[in-house]
PDB file of C-alpha atoms in Angstrom:
ATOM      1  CA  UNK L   1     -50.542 183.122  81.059  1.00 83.00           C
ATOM      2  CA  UNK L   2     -49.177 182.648  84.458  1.00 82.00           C
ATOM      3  CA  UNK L   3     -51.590 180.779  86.262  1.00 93.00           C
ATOM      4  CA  UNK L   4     -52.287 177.731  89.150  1.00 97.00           C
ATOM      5  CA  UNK L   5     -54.859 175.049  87.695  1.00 97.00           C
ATOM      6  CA  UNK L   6     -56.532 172.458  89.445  1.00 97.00           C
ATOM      7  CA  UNK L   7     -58.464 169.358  88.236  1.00 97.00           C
ATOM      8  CA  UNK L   8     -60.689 168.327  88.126  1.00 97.00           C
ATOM      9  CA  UNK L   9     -63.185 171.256  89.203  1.00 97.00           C
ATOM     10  CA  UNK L  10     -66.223 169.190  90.386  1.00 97.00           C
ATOM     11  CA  UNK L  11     -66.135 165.380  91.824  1.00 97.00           C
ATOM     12  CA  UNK L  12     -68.732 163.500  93.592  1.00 97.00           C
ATOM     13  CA  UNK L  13     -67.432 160.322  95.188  1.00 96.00           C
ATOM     14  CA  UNK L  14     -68.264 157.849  97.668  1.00 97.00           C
ATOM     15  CA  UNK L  15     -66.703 157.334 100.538  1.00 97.00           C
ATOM     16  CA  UNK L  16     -63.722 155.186 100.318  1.00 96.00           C
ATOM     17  CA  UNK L  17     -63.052 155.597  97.175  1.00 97.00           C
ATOM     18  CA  UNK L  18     -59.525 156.862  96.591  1.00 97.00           C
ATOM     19  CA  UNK L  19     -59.128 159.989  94.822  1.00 97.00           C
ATOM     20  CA  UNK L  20     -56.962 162.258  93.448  1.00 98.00           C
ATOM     21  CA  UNK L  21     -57.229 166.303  92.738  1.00 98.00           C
ATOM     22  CA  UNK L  22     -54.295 167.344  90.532  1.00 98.00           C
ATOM     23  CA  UNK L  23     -51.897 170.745  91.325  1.00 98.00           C
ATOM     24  CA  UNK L  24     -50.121 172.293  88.576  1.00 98.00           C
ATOM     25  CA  UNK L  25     -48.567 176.037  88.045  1.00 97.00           C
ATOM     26  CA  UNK L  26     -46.376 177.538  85.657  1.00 95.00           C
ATOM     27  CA  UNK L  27     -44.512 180.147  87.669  1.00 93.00           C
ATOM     28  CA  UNK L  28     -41.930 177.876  88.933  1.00 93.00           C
ATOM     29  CA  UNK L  29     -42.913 179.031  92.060  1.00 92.00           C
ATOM     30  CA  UNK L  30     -41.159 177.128  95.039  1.00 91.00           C
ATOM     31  CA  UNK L  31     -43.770 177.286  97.307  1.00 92.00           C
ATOM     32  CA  UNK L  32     -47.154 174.932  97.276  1.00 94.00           C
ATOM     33  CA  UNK L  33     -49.424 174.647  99.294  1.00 95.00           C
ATOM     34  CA  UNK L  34     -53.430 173.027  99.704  1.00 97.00           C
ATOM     35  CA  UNK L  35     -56.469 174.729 101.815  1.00 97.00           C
ATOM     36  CA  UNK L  36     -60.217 173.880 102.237  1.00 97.00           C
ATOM     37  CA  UNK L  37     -62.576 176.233 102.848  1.00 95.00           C
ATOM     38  CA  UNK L  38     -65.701 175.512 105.063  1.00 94.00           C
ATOM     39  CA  UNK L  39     -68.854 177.248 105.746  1.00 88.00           C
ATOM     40  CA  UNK L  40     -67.385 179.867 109.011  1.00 84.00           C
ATOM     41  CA  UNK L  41     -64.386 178.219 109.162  1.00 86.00           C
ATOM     42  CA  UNK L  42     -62.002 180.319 106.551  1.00 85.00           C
ATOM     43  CA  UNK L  43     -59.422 178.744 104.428  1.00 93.00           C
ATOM     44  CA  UNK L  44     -57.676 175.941 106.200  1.00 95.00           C
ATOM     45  CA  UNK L  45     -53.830 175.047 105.345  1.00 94.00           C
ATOM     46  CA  UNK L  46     -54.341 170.704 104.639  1.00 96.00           C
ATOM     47  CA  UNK L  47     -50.360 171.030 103.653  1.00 96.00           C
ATOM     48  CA  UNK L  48     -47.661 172.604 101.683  1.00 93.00           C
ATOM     49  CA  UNK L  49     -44.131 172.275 100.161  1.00 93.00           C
ATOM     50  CA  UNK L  50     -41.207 174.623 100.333  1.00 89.00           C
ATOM     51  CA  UNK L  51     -39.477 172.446  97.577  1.00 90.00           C
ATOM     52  CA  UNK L  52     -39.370 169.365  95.522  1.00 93.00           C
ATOM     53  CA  UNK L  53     -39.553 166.406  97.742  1.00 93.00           C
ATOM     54  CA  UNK L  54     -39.872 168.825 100.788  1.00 91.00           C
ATOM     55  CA  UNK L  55     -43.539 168.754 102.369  1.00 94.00           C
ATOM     56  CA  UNK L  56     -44.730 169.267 106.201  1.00 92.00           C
ATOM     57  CA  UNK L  57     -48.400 169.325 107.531  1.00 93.00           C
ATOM     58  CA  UNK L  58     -50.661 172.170 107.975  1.00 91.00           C
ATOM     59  CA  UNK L  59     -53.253 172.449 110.515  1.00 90.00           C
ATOM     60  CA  UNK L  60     -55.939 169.782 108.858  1.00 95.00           C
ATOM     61  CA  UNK L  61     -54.072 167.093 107.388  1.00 97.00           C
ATOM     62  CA  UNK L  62     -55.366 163.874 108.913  1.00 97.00           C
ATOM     63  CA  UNK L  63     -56.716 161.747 105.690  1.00 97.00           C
ATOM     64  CA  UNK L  64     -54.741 163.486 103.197  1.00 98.00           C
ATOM     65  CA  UNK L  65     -51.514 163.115 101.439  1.00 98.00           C
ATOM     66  CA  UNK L  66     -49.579 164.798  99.169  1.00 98.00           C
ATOM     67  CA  UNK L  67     -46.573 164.642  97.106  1.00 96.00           C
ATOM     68  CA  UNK L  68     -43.891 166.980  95.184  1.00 97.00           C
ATOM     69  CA  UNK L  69     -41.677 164.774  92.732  1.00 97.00           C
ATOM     70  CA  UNK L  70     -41.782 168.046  90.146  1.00 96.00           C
ATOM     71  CA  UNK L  71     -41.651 171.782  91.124  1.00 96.00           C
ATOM     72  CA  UNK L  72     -44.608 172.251  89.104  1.00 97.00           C
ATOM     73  CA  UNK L  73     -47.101 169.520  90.658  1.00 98.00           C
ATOM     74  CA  UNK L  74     -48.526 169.371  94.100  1.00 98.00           C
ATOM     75  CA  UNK L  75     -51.603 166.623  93.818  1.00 98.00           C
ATOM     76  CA  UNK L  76     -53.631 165.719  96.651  1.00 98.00           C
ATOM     77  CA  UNK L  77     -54.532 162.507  97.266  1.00 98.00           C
ATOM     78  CA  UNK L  78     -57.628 161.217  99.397  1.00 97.00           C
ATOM     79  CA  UNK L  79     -56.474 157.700 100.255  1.00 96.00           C
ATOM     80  CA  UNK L  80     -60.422 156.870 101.726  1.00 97.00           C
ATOM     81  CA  UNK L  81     -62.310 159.792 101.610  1.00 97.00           C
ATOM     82  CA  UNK L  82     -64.934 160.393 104.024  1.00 97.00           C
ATOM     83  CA  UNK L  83     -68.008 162.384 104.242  1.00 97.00           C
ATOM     84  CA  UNK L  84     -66.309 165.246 106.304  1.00 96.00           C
ATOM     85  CA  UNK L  85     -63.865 165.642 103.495  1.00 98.00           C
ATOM     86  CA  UNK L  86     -66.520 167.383 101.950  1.00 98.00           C
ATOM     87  CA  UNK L  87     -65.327 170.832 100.877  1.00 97.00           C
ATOM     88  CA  UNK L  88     -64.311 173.435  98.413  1.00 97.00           C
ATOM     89  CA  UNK L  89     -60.237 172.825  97.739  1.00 98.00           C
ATOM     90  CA  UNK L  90     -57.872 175.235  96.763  1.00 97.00           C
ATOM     91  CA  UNK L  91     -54.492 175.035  95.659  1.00 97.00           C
ATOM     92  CA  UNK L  92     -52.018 177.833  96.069  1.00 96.00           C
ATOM     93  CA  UNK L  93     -48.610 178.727  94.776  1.00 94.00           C
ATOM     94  CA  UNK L  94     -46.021 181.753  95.948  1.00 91.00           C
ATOM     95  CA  UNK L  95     -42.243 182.405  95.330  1.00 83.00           C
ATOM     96  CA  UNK L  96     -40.431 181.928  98.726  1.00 72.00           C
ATOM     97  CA  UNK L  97     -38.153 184.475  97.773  1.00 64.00           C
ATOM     98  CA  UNK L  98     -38.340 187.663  99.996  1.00 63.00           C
ATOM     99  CA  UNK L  99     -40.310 185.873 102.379  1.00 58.00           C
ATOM    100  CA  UNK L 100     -43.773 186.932 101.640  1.00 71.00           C
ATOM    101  CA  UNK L 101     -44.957 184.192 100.609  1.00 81.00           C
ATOM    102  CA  UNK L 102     -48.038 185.895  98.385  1.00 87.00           C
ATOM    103  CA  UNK L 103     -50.515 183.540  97.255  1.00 91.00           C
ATOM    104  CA  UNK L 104     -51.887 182.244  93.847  1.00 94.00           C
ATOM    105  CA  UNK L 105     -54.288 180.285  94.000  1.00 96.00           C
ATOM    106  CA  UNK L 106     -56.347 178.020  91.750  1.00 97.00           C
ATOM    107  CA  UNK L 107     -59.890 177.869  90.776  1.00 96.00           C
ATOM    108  CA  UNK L 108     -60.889 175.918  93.402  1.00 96.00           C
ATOM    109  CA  UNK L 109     -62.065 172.158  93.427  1.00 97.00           C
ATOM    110  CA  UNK L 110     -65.766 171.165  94.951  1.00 97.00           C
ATOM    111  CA  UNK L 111     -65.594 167.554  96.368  1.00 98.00           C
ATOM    112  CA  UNK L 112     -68.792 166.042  97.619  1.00 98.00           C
ATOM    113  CA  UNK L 113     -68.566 162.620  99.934  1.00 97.00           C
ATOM    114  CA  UNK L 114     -71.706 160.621  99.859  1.00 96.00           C
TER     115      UNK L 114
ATOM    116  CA  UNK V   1     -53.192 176.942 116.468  1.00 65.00           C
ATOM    117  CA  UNK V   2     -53.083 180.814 115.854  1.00 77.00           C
ATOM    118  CA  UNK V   3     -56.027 182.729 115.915  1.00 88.00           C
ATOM    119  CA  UNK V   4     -57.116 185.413 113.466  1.00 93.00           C
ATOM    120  CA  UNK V   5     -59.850 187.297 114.070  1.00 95.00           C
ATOM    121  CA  UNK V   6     -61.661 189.364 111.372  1.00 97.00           C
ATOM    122  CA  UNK V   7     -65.058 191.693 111.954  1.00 96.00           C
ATOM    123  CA  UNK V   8     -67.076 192.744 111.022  1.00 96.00           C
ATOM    124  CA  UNK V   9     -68.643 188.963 109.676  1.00 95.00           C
ATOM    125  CA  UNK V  10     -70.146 190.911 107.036  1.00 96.00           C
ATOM    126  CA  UNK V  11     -71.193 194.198 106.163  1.00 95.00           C
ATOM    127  CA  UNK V  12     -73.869 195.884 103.606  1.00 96.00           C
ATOM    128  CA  UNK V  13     -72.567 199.618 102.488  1.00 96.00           C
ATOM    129  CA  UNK V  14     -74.165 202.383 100.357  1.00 96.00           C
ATOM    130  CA  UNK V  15     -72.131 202.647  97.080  1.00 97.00           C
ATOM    131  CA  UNK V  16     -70.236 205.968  96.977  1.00 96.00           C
ATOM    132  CA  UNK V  17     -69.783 205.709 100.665  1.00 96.00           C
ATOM    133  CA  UNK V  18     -66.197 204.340 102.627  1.00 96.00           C
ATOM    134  CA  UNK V  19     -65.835 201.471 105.021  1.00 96.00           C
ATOM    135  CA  UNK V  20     -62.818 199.109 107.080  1.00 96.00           C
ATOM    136  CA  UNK V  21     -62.610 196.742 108.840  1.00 94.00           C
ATOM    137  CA  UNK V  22     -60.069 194.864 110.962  1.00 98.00           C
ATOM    138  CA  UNK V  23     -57.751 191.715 111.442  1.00 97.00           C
ATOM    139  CA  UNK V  24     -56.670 191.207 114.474  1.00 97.00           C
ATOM    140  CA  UNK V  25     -53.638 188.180 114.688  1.00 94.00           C
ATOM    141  CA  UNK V  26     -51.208 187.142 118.023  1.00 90.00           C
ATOM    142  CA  UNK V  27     -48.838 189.856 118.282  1.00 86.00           C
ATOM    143  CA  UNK V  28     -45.939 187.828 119.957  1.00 83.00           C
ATOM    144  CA  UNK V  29     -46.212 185.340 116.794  1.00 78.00           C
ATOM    145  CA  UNK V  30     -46.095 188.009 114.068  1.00 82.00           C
ATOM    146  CA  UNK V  31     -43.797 187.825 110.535  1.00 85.00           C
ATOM    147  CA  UNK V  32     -46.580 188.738 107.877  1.00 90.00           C
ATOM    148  CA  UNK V  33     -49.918 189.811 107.511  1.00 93.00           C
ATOM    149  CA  UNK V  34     -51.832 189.553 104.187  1.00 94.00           C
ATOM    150  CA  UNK V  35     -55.230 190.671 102.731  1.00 97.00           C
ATOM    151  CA  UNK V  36     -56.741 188.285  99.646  1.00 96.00           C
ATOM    152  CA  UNK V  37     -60.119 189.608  97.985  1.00 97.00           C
ATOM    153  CA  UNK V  38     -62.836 186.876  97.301  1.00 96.00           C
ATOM    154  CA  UNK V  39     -65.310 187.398  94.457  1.00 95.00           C
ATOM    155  CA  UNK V  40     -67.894 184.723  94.363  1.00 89.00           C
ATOM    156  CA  UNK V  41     -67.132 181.836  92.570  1.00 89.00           C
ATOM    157  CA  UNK V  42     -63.526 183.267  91.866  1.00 93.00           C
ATOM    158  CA  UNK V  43     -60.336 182.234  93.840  1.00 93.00           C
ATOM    159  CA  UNK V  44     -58.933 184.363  96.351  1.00 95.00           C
ATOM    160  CA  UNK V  45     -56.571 187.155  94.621  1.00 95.00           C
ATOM    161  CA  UNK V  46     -53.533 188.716  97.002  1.00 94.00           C
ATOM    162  CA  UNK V  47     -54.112 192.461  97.447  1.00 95.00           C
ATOM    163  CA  UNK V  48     -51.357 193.484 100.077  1.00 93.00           C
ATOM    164  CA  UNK V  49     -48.485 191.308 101.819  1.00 92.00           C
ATOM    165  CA  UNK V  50     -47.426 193.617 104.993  1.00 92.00           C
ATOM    166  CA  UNK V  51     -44.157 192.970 106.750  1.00 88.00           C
ATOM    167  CA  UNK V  52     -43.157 196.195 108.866  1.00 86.00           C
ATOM    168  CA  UNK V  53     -44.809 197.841 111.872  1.00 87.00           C
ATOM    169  CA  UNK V  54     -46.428 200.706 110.462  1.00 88.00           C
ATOM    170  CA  UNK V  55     -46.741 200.007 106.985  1.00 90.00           C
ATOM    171  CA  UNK V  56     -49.453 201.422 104.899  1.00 95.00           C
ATOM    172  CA  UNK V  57     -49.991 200.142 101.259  1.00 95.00           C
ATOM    173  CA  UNK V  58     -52.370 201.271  98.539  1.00 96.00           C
ATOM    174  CA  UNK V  59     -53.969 199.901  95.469  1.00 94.00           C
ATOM    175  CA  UNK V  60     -56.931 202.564  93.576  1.00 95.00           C
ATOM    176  CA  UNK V  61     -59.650 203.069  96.304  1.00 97.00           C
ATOM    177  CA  UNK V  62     -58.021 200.218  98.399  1.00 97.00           C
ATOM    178  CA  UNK V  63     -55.667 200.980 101.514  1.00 97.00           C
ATOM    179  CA  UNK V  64     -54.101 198.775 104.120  1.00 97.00           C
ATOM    180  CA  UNK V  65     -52.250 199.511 107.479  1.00 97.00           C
ATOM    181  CA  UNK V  66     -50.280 197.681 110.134  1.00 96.00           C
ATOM    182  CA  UNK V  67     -49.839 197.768 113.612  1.00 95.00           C
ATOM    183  CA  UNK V  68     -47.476 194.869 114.841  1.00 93.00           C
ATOM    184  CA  UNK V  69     -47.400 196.135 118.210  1.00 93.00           C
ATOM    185  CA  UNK V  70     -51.164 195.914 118.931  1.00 94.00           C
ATOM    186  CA  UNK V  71     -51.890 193.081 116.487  1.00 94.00           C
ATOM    187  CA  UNK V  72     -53.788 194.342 114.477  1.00 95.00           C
ATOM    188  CA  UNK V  73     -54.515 195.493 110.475  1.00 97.00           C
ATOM    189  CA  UNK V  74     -57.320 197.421 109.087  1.00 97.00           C
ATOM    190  CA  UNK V  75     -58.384 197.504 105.408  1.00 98.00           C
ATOM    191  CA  UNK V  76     -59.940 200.930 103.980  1.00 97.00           C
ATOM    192  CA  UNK V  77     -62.009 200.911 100.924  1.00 97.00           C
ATOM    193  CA  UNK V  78     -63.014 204.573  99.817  1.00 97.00           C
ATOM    194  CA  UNK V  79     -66.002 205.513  97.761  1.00 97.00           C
ATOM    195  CA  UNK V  80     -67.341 201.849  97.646  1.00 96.00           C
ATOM    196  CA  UNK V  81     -68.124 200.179  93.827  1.00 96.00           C
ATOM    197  CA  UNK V  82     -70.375 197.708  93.189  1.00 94.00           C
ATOM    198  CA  UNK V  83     -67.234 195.645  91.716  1.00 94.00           C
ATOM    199  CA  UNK V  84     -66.155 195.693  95.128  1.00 96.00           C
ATOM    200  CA  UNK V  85     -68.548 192.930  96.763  1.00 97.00           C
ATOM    201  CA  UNK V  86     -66.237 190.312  97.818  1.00 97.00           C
ATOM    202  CA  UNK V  87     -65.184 188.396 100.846  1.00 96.00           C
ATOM    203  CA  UNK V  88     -61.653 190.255 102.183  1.00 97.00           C
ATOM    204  CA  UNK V  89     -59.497 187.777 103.619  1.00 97.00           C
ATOM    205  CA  UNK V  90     -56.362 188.234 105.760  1.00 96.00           C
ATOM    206  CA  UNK V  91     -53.860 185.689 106.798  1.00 94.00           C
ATOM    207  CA  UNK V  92     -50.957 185.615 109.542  1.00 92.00           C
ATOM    208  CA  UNK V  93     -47.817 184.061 108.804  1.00 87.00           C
ATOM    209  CA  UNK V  94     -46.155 183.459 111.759  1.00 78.00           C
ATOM    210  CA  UNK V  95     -42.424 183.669 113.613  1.00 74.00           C
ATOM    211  CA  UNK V  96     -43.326 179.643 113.809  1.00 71.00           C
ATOM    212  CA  UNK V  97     -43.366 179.341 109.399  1.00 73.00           C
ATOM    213  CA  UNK V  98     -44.012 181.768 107.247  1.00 72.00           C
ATOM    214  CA  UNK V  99     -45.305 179.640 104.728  1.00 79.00           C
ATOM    215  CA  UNK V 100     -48.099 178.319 107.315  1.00 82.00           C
ATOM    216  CA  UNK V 101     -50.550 180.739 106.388  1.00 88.00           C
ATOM    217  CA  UNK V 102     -53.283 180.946 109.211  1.00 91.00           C
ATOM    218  CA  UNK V 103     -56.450 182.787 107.445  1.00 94.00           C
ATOM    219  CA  UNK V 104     -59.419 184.439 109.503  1.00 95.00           C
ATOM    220  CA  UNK V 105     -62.813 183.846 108.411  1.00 94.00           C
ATOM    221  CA  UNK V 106     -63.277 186.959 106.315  1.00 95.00           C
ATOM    222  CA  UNK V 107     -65.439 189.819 106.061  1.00 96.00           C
ATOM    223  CA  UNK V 108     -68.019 189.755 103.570  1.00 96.00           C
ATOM    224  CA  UNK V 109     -68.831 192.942 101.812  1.00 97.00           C
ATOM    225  CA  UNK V 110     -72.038 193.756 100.012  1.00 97.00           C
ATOM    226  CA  UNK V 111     -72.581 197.496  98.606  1.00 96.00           C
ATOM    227  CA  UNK V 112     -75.709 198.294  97.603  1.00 92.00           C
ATOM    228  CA  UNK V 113     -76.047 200.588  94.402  1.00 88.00           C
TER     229      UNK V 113
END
């Protein structure tokens, strides 16, 4: 089944505590890319990748990272999470093919900050 | 950073009865717009990626158009279904990247059986 997972799906932390949420899909999709989602805000772009080793920011990505060593895997990495890190995280993946760029996402991932 | 613009916030509709509503995006910075439906507790699923001034698309009860020019889209949904309560997203992607997706904050939709 063709499909974007994320892990894990729930995590409470506290803040400072590094953390990682884990990005994998089986499309061999090109593209990758990670949002949040906040109450009235809409889905925010935190970063994405156009390739293997290629990433660039999106709008929100102070006090994230990410990395692409396989096509497959895009994790993201909290290197000191704070409290306003607090969100609902989605992964996404599209063919860059054609230039549409049509998202799939994964299930989301909750984080809470304490 | 672009802004999208999507209204209404939210909207309660009879079942059995159509509705739209409307992105508006930057005109000048247009290269695609797309529409993503939202169930609750689901992840956003693509419904329409639009890339020509003009273009309509369909899915069942589900219609899109686009109007570059103006900058602006509007999403039709006829005879409304319970099954169709969701959040409708759309996103701009831009002259600037393509790939940056800028989303607006969705309309919710509620229909009431």
């Amino acid at each position: 089944e063709a499909q974007v997972t994320q892990n894990p799906r729930y995590l409470i932390t506290v803040t400072g505590k590094k953390l990682t949420v884990t990005c994998s899909q089986n499309m061999n999709h090109e593209y990758m890319s990670w949002y949040r989602q906040d109450p009235g805000l809409g889905l925010r772009q935190i970063y994405y990748s156009m390739n293997v080793e290629v990433t660039d920011k999106g709008d929100v990505p102070e006090g994230y990272k990410v990395s692409r060593k396989e096509k497959r895997n895009f994790p993201l990495i909290l290197e000191s999470p704070s409290p306003n890190q607090t969100s609902l995280y989605f992964c996404a993946s599209s063919l860059s093919s054609g230039n549409s760029y049509e998202q799939y996402f994964g299930p989301g991932t909750r984080l809470t900050v304490t | 950073i672009l802004n999208v613009e999507q209204s209404p916030q939210s909207l309660h509709v009879q079942e059995g009865d159509s509705t739209n509503f409307t992105c508006s995006f930057p005109s000048s910075n247009f290269y695609a717009l797309h529409w993503y439906r939202w169930e609750t507790a689901k992840s956003p699923e693509a419904l329409f990626v639009m890339t020509l001034n003009g273009d309509e698309k369909k899915k069942g009860r589900i219609s899109a158009t686009l109007n570059t020019k103006e900058g602006y889209s509007y999403l039709y949904i006829k005879g409304s279904q319970p099954e169709d309560s969701a959040t409708y997203l759309c996103a701009l992607g831009s002259i600037q990247g393509a790939q940056k997706l800028v989303f607006g904050q969705g309309t919710r939709l509620t229909i009431n059986p």
